[in-house]
Short mmCIF file of C-alpha atoms (C1' of nucleotides) in Angstrom, two decimals:
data_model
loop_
_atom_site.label_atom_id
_atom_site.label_comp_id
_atom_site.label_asym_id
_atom_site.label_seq_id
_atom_site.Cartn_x
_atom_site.Cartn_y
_atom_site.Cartn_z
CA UNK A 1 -34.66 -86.28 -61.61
CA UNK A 2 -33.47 -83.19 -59.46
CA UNK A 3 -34.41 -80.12 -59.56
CA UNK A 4 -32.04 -77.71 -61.30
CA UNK A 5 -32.25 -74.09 -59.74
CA UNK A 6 -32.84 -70.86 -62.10
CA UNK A 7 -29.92 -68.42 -62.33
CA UNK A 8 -30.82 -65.58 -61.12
CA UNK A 9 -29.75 -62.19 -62.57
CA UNK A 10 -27.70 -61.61 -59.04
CA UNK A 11 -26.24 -65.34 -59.40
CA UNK A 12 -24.94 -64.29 -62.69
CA UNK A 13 -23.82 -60.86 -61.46
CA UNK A 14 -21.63 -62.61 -58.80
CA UNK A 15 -20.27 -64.86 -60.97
CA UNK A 16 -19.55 -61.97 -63.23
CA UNK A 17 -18.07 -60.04 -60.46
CA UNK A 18 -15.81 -63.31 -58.86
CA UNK A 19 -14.65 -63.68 -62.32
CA UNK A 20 -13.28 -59.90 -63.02
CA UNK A 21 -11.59 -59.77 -59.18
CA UNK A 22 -10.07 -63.78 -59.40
CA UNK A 23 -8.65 -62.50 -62.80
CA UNK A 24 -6.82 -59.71 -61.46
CA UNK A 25 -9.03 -57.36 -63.16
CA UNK A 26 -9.25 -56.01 -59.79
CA UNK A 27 -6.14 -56.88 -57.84
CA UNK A 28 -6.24 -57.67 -53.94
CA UNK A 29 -6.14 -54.30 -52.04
CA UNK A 30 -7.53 -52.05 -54.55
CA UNK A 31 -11.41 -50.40 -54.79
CA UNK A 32 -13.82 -51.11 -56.97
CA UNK A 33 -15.47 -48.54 -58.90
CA UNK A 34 -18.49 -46.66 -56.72
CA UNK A 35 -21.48 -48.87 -56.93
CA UNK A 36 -23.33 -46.25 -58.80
CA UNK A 37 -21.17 -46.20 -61.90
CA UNK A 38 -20.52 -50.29 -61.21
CA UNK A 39 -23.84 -50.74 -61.82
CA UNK A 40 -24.75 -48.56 -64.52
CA UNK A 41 -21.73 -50.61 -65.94
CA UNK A 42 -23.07 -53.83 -65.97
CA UNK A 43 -26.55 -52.83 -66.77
CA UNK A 44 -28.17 -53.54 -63.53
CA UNK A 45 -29.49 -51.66 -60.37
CA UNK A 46 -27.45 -50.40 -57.72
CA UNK A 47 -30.12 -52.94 -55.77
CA UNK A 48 -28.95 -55.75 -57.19
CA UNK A 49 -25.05 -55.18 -57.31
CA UNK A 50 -25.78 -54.93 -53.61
CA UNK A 51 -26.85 -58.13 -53.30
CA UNK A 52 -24.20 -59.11 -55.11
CA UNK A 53 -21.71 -56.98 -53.34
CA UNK A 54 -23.36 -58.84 -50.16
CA UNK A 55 -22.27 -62.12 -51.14
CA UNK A 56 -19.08 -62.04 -52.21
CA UNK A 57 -18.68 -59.87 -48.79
CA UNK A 58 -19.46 -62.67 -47.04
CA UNK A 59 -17.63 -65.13 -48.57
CA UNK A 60 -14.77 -62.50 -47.46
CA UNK A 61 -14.31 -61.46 -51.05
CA UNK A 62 -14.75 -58.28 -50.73
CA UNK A 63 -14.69 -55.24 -47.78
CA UNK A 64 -17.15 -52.71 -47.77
CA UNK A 65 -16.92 -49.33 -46.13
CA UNK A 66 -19.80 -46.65 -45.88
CA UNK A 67 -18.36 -43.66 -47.04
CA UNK A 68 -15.35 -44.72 -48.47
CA UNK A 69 -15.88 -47.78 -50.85
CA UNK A 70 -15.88 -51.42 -51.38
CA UNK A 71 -11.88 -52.83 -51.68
CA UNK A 72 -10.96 -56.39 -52.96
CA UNK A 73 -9.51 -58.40 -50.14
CA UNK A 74 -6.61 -60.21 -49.76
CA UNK A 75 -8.38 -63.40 -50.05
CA UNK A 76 -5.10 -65.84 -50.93
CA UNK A 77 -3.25 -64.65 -47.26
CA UNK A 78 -6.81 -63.70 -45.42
CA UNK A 79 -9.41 -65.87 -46.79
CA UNK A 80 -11.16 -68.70 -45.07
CA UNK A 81 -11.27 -72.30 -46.72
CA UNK A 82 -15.41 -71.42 -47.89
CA UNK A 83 -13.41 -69.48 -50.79
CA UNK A 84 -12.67 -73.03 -51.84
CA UNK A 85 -15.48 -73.76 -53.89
CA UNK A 86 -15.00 -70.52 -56.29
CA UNK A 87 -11.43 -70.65 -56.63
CA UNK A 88 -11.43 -74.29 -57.50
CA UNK A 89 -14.32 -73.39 -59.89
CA UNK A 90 -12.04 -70.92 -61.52
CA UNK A 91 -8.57 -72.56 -61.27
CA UNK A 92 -8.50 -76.07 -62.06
CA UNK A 93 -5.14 -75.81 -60.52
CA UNK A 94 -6.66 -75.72 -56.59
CA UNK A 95 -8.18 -79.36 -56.76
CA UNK A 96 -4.86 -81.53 -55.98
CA UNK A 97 -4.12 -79.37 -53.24
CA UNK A 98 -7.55 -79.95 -51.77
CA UNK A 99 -6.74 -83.39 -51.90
CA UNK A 100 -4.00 -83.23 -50.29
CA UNK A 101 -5.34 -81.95 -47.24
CA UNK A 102 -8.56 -83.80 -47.77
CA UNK A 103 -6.36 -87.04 -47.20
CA UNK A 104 -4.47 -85.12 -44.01
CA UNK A 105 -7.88 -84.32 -42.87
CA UNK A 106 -9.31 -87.50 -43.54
CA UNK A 107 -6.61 -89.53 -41.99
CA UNK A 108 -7.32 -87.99 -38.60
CA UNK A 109 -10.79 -88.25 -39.03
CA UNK A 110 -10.71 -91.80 -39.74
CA UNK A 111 -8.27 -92.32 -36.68
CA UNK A 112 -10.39 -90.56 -34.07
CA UNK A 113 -13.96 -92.16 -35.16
CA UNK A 114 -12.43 -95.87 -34.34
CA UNK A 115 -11.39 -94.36 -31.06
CA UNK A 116 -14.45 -92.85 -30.73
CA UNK A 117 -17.63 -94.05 -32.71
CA UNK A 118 -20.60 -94.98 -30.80
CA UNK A 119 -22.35 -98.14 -31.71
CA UNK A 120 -25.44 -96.99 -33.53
CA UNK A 121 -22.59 -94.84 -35.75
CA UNK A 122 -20.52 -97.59 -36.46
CA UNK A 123 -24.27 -99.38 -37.27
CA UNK A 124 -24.90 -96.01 -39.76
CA UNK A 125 -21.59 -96.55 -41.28
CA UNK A 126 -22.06 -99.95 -41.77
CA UNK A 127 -25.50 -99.59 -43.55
CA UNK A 128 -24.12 -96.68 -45.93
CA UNK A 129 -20.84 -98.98 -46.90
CA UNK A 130 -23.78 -101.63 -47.68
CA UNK A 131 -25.81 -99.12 -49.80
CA UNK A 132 -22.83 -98.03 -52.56
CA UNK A 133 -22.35 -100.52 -55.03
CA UNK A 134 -26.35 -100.89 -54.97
CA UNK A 135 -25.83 -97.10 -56.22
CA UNK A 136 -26.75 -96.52 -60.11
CA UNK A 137 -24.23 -94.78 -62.44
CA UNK A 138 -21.24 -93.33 -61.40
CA UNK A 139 -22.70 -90.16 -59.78
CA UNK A 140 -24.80 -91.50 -57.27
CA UNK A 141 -21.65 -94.05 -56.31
CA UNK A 142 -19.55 -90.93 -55.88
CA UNK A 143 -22.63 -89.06 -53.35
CA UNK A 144 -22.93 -92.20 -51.44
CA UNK A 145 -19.25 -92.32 -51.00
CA UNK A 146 -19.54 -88.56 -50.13
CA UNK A 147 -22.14 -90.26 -47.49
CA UNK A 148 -19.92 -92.61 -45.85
CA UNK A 149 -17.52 -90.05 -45.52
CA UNK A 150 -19.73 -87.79 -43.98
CA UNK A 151 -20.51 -90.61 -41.44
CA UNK A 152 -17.36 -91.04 -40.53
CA UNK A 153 -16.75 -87.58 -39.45
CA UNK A 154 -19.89 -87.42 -37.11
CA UNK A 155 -18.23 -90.46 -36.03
CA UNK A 156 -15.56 -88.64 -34.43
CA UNK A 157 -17.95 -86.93 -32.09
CA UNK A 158 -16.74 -83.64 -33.11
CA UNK A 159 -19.03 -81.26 -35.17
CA UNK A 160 -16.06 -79.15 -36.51
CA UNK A 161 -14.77 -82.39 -38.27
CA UNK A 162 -17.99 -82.61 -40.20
CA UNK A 163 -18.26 -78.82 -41.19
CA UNK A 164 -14.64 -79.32 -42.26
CA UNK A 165 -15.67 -82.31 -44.16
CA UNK A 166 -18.31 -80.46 -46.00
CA UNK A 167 -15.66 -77.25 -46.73
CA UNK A 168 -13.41 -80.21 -48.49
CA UNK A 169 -16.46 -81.91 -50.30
CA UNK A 170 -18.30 -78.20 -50.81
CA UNK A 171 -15.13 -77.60 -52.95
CA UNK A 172 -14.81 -79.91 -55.39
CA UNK A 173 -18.42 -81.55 -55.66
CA UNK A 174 -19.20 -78.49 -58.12
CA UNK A 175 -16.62 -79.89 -60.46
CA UNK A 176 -16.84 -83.53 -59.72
CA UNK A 177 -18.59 -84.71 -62.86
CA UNK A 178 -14.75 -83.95 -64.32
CA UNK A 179 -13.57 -86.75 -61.38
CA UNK A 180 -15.77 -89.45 -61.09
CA UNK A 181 -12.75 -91.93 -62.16
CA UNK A 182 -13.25 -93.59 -59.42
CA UNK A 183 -16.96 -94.61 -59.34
CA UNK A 184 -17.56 -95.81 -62.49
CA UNK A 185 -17.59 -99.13 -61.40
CA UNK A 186 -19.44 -99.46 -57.52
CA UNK A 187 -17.97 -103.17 -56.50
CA UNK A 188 -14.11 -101.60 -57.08
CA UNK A 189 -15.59 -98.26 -55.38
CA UNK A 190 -16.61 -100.44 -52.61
CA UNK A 191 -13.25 -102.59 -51.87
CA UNK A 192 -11.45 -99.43 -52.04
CA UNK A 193 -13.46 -97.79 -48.91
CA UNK A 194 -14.49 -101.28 -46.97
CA UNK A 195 -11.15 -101.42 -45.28
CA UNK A 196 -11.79 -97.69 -43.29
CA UNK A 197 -15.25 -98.59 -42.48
CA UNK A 198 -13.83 -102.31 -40.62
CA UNK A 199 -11.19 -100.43 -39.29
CA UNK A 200 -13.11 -98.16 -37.91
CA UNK A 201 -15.59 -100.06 -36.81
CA UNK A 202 -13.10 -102.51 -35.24
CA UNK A 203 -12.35 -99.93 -32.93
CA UNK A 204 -8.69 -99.89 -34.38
CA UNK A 205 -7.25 -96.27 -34.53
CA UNK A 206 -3.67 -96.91 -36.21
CA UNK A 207 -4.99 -99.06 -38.85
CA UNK A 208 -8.27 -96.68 -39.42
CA UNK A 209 -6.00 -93.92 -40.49
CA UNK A 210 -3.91 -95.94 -42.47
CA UNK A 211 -6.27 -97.59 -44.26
CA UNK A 212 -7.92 -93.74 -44.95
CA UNK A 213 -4.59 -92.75 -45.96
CA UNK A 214 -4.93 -95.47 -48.50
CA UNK A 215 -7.75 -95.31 -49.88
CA UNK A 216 -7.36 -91.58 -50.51
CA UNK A 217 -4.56 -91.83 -52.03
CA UNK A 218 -6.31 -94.34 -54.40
CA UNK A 219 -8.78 -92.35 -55.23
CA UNK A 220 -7.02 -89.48 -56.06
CA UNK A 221 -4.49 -91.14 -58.29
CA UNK A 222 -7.81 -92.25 -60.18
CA UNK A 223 -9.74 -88.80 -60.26
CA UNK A 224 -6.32 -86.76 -61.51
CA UNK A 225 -5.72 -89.55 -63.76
CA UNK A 226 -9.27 -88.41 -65.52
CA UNK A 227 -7.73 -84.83 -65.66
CA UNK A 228 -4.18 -85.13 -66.69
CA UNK B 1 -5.95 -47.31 -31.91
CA UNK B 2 -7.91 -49.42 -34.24
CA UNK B 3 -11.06 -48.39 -36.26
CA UNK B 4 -13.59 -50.87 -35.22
CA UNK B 5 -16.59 -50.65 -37.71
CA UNK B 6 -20.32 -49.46 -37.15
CA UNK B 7 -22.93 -51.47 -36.96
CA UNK B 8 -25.55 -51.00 -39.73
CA UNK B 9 -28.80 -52.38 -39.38
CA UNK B 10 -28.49 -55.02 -41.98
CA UNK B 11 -26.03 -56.30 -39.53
CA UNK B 12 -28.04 -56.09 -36.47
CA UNK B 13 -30.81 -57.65 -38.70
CA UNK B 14 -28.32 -60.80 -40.14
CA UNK B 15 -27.60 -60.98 -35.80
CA UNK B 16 -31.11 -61.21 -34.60
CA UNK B 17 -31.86 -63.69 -37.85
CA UNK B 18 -28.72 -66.25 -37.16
CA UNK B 19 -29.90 -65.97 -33.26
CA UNK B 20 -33.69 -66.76 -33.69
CA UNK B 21 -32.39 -69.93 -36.02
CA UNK B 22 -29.55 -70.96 -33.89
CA UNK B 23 -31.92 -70.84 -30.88
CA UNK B 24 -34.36 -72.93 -32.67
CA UNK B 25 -36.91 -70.97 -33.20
CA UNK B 26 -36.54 -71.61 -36.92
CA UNK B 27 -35.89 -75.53 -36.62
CA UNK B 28 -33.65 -77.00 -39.77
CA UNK B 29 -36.22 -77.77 -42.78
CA UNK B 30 -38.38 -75.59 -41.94
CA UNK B 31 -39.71 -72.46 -43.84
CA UNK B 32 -39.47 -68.87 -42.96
CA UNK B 33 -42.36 -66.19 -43.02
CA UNK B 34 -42.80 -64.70 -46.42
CA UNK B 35 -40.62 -61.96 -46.62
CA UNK B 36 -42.74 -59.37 -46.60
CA UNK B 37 -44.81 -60.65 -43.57
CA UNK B 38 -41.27 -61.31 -41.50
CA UNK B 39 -39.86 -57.89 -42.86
CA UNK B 40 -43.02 -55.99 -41.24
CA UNK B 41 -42.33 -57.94 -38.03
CA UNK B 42 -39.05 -56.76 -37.62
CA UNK B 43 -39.67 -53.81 -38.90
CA UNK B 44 -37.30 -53.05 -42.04
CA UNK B 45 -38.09 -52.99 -45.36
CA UNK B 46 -38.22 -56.45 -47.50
CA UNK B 47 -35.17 -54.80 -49.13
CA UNK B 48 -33.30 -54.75 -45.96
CA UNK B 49 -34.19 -58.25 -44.93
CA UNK B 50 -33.50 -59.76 -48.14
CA UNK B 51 -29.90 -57.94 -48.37
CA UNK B 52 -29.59 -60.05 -44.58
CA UNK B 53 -31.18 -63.03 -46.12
CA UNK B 54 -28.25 -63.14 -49.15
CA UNK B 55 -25.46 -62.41 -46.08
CA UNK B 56 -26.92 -65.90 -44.57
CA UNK B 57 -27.76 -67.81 -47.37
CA UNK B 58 -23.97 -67.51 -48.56
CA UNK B 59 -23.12 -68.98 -45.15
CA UNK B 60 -25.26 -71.91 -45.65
CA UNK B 61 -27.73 -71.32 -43.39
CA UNK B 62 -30.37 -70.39 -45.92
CA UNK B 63 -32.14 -71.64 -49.07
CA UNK B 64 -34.30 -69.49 -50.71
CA UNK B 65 -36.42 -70.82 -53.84
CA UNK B 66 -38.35 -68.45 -55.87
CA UNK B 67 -41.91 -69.08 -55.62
CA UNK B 68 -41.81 -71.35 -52.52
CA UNK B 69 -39.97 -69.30 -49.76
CA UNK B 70 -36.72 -69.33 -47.87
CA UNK B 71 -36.04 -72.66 -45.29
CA UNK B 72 -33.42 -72.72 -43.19
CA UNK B 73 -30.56 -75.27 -44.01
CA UNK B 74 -29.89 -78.34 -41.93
CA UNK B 75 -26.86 -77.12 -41.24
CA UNK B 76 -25.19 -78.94 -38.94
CA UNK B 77 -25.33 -82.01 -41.02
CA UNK B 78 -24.64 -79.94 -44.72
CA UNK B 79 -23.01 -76.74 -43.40
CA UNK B 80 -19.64 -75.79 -44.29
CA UNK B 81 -16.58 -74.57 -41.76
CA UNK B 82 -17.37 -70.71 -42.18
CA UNK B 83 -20.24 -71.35 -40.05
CA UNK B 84 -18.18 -71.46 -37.30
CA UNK B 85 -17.61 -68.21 -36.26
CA UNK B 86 -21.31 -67.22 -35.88
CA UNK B 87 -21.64 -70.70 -33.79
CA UNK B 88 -18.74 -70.29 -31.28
CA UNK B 89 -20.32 -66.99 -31.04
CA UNK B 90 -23.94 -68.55 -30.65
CA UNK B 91 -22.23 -71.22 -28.12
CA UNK B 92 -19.12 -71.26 -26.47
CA UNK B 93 -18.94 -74.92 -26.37
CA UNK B 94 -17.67 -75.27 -29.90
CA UNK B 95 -14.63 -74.03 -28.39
CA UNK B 96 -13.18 -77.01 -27.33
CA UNK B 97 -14.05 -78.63 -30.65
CA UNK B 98 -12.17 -76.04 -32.47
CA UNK B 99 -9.12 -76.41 -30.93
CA UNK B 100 -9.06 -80.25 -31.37
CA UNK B 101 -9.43 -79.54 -35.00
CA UNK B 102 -6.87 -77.02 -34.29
CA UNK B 103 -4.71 -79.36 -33.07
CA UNK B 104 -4.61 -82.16 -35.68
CA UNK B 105 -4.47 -79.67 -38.29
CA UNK B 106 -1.82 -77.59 -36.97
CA UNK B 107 0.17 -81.30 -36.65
CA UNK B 108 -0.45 -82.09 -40.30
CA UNK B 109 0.82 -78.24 -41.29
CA UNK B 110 3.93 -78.47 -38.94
CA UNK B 111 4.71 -81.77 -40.53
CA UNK B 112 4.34 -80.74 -44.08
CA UNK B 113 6.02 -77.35 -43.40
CA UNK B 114 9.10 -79.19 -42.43
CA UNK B 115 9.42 -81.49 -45.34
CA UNK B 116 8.83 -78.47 -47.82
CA UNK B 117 8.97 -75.31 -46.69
CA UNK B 118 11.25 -72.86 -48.41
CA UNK B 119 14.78 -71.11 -47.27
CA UNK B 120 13.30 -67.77 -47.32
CA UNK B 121 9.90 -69.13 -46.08
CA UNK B 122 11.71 -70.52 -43.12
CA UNK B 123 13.40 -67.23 -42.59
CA UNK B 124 10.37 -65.81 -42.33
CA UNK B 125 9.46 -67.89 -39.83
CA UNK B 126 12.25 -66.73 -37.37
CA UNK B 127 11.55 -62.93 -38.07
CA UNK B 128 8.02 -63.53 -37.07
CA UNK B 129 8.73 -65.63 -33.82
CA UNK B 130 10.94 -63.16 -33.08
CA UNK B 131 8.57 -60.04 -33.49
CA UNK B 132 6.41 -61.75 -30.60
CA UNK B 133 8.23 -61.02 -27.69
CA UNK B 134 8.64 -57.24 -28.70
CA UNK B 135 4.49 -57.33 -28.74
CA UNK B 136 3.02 -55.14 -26.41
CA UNK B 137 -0.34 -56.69 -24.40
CA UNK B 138 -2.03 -59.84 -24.83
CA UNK B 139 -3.92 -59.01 -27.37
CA UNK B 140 -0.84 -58.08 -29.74
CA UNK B 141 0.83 -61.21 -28.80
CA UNK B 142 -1.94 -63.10 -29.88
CA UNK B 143 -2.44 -61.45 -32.86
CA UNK B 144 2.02 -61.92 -33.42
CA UNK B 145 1.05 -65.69 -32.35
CA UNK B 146 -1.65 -66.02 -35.33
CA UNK B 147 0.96 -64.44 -37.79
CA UNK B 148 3.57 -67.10 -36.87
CA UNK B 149 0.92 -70.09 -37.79
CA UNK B 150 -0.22 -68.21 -40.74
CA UNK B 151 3.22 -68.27 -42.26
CA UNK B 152 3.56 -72.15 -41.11
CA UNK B 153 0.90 -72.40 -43.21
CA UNK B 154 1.63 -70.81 -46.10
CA UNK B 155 5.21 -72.71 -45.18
CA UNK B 156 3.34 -76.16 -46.65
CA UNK B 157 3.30 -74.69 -50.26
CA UNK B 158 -0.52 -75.72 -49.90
CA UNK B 159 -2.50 -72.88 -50.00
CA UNK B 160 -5.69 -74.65 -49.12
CA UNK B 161 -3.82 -75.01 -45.74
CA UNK B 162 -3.67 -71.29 -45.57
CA UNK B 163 -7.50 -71.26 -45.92
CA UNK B 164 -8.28 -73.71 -43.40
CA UNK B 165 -6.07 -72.31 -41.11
CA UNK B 166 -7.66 -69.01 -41.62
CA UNK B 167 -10.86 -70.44 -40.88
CA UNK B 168 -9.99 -71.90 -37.99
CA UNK B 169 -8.74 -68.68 -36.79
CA UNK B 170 -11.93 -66.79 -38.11
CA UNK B 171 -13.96 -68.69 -35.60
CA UNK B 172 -12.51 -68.18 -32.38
CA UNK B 173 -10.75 -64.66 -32.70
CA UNK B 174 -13.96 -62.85 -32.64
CA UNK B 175 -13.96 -64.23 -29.09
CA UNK B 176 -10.74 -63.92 -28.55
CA UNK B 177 -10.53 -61.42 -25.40
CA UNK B 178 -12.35 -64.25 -23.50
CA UNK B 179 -8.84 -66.73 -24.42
CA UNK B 180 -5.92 -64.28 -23.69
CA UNK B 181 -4.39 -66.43 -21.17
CA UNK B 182 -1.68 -67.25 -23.03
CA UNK B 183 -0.04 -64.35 -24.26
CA UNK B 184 -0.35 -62.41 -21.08
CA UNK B 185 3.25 -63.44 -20.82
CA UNK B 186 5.17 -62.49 -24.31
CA UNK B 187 8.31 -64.32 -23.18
CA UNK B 188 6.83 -67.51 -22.03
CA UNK B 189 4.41 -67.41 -25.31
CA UNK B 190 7.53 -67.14 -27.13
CA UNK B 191 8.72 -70.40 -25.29
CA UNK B 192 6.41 -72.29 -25.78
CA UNK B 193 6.16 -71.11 -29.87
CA UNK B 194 9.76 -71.68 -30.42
CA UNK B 195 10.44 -75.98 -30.37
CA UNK B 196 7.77 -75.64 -33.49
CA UNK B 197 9.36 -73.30 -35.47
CA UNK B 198 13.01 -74.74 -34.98
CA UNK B 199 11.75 -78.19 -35.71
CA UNK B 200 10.72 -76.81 -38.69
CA UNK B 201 13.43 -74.26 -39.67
CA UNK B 202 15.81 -78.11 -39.39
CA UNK B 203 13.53 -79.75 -41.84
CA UNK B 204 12.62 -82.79 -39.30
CA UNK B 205 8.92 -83.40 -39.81
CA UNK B 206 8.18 -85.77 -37.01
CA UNK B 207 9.88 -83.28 -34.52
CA UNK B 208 7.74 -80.76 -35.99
CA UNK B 209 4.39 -82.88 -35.76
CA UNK B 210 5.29 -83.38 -32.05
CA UNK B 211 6.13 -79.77 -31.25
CA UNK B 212 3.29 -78.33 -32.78
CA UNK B 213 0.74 -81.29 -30.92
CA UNK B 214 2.72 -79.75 -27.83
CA UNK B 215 2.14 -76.08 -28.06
CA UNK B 216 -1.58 -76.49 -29.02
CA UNK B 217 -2.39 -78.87 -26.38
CA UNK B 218 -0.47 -76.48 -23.97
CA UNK B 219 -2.20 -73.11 -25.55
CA UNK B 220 -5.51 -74.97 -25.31
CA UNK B 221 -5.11 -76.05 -21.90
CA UNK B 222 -3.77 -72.48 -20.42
CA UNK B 223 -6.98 -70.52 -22.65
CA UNK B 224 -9.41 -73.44 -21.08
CA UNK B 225 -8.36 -72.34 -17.92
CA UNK B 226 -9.72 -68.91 -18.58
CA UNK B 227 -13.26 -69.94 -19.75
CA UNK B 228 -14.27 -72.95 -16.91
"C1'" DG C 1 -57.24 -90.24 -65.67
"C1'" DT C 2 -54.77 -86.61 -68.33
"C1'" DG C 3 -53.47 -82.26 -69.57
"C1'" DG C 4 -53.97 -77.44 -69.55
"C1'" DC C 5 -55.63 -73.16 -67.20
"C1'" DT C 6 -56.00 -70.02 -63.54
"C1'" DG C 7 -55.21 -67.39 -59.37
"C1'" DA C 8 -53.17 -66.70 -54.94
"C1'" DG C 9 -48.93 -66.40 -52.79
"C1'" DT C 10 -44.12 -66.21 -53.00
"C1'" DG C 11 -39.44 -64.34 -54.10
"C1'" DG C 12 -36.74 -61.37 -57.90
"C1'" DA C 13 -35.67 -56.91 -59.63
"C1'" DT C 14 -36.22 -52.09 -60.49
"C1'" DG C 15 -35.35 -47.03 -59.89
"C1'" DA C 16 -36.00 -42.86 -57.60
"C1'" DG C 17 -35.05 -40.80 -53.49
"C1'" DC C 18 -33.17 -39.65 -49.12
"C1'" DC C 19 -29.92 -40.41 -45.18
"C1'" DA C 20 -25.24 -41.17 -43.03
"C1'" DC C 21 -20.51 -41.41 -43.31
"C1'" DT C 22 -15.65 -40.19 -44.92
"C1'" DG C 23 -11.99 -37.43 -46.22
"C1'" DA C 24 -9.93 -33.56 -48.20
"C1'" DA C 25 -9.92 -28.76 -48.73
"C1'" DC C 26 -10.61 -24.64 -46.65
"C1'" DC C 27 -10.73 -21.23 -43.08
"C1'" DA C 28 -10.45 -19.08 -38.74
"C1'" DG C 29 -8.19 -18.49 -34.29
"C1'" DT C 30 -4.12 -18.87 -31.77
"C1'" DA D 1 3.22 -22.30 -38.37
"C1'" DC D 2 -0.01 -24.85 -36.05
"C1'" DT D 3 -4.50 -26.33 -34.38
"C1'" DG D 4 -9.23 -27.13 -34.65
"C1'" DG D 5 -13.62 -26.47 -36.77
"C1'" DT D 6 -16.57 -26.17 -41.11
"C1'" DT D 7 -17.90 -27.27 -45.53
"C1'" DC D 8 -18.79 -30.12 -49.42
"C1'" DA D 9 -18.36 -33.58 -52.87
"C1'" DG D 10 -18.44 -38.38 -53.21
"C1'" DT D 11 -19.50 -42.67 -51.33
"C1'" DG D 12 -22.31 -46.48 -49.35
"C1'" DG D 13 -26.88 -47.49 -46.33
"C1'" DC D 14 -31.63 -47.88 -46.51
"C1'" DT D 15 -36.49 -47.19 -47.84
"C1'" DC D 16 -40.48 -47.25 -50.69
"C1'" DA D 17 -43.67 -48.37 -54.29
"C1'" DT D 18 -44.12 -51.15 -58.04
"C1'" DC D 19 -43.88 -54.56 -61.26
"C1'" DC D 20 -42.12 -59.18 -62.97
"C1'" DA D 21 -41.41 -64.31 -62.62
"C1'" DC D 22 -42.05 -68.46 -60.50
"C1'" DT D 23 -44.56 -72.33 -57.94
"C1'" DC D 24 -48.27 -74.86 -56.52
"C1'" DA D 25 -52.79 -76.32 -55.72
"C1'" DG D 26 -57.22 -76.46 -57.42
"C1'" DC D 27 -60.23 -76.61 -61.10
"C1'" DC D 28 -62.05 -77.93 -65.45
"C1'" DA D 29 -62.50 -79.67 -70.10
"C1'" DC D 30 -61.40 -83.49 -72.61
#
DNA sequence: GTGGCTGAGTGGATGAGCCACTGAACCAGT
DNA sequence: ACTGGTTCAGTGGCTCATCCACTCAGCCAC
């Protein structure tokens, strides 16, 4: 089992709020209402807009100035890539070009952990290849694919590369019970991503990055088949 | 002039929070004070610190359950790439692992920006490589510098490129007075800028890739200079 | 054992109230 | 006319006191 979190009133209020601005109901540039009348709008406390207001803030939604107002940013020419995960939540239409990049990204990550890896990683990576296809329904094949992956980019020795692995992952994972094409069956899952993993632990950059090049194309022909 | 923004205390709060975590004081899996115990030690209402809580807890660095407590996030295993401006900020040694990132990425968005990028995208391109040398101080030609990547981003057609690239940006501008060494010159930062952008403006992707691997490694090297 | 109850401790949310900031309109002095 | 100061309405920042909702561990009846 797993524990499913409550949604709380300010969860719902963000989504609310993500949901108006991402549908142009308030377009980039422009203020919202003053939080007092927002608020009374929606039926909540100024409080808990705030909190609201706070998040989407952070996730550089939204710019708030004392005195003057809150505005809607130009997210789509200013944003940063943790935006991901609530765009691709409300546009379908974001997820092929996070795979694109996701196989850019994960060709280079691929390339610089066989130049790279230590030992005990290429051990680690070893060991979580080994543990998929022992995974049970297509879910858990997909998370400990999602593992792998995540081993390979602390392979690389470079933390960025595994905070930009979790930005890719962070931004469809929401939505990946619509793509788990490619996991319903764990041995195929398995062939698909054994090639990186010996590449990579081979030590053999050129043919680490092709092979990830491969097998993410692969896999994304299979999830967007599931879509189309 | 430029209106730089005050510093309310929720901020100063979110600052002193992030630092006592980063620093460890707070290990990963851990749990926080109750909030109202922790809000008396720093001496703001629970209000106050909660509003700083939701600021970090969007970031990733915080979990809150209701009825258990708040634990701070194993972050640099789970956390996503819009930590990274509060952890160059925390340590300066991220730097260097930024602009490897930087580096590969920028390759990949040179690349792709050559195969597709758009007549008027491309003219862009040259207006905005153009504008650099007429940038007066370092700190405008940086800033003209960022705008020419930005629009070799948005140059891929990808807008998830734009994000990253962003991102990227996001976490090393804030310390960006400390890396100025390369646009104390506007002419020479225009040399060095202009092989990418004509590799790209004639549509030959591998040229592209290689100019762009060029001028970061050079821009890295010359702003490396400044920190040792 | 099993299942339900209870209470202490935790975060969630409220609403009234006050403070601080911004910007535009106004007004005086030059 | 222009400049500079003052005022004021509107906005967000922050606090406080209070109650609600949830979790968990311990207890108890069955």
């Amino acid at each position: 089992m797993e524990a499913l979190p409550r949604e709380t009133i300010v969860d719902v209020l963000e989504d609310r709020l993500r949901t108006d601005i991402l549908d142009g109901l308030h377009p980039a540039g422009s203020y919202l209402p003053p939080e007092r009348r927002l608020a009374d709008g929606y039926g909540v406390t100024r409080t808990t807009l705030k909190h609201a207001f706070g998040r989407l803030a952070q996730a550089g939604l939204l710019e708030t100035r004392h005195g003057v107002g809150t505005r809607v940013r130009d997210y789509a020419r200013l944003g940063g890539a943790d935006l991901l995960p609530m765009l691709v939540r409300h546009d379908s239409g974001w997820v092929r070009e996070v795979f694109e990049v996701r196989r850019g990204v994960g060709a280079l990550i691929a390339e610089r952990a066989a130049e790279r890896g230590t030992r005990p990683q290429r051990a680690e990576l070893g060991a979580l290849l080994a543990a998929l296809p022992r995974a049970e329904g297509a879910d858990a094949v997909q998370l400990a694919d999602v593992e792998v992956h995540r081993a390979l980019a602390r392979a690389t020795g470079n933390r960025v590369y595994v905070l930009l692995t979790n930005t890719l992952f962070n931004a469809y994972l929401p939505v990946r019970s619509l793509l788990q094409g490619p996991f319903t069956d764990p041995e195929a899952a398995h062939r698909r991503l054994a090639p990186v993993v010996e590449a990579v632990t081979a030590g053999d950059a050129r043919r680490a990055r092709e092979a990830a090049d491969t097998y993410l194309r692969d896999t994304e022909r299979i999830m967007l088949e599931g879509l189309a």
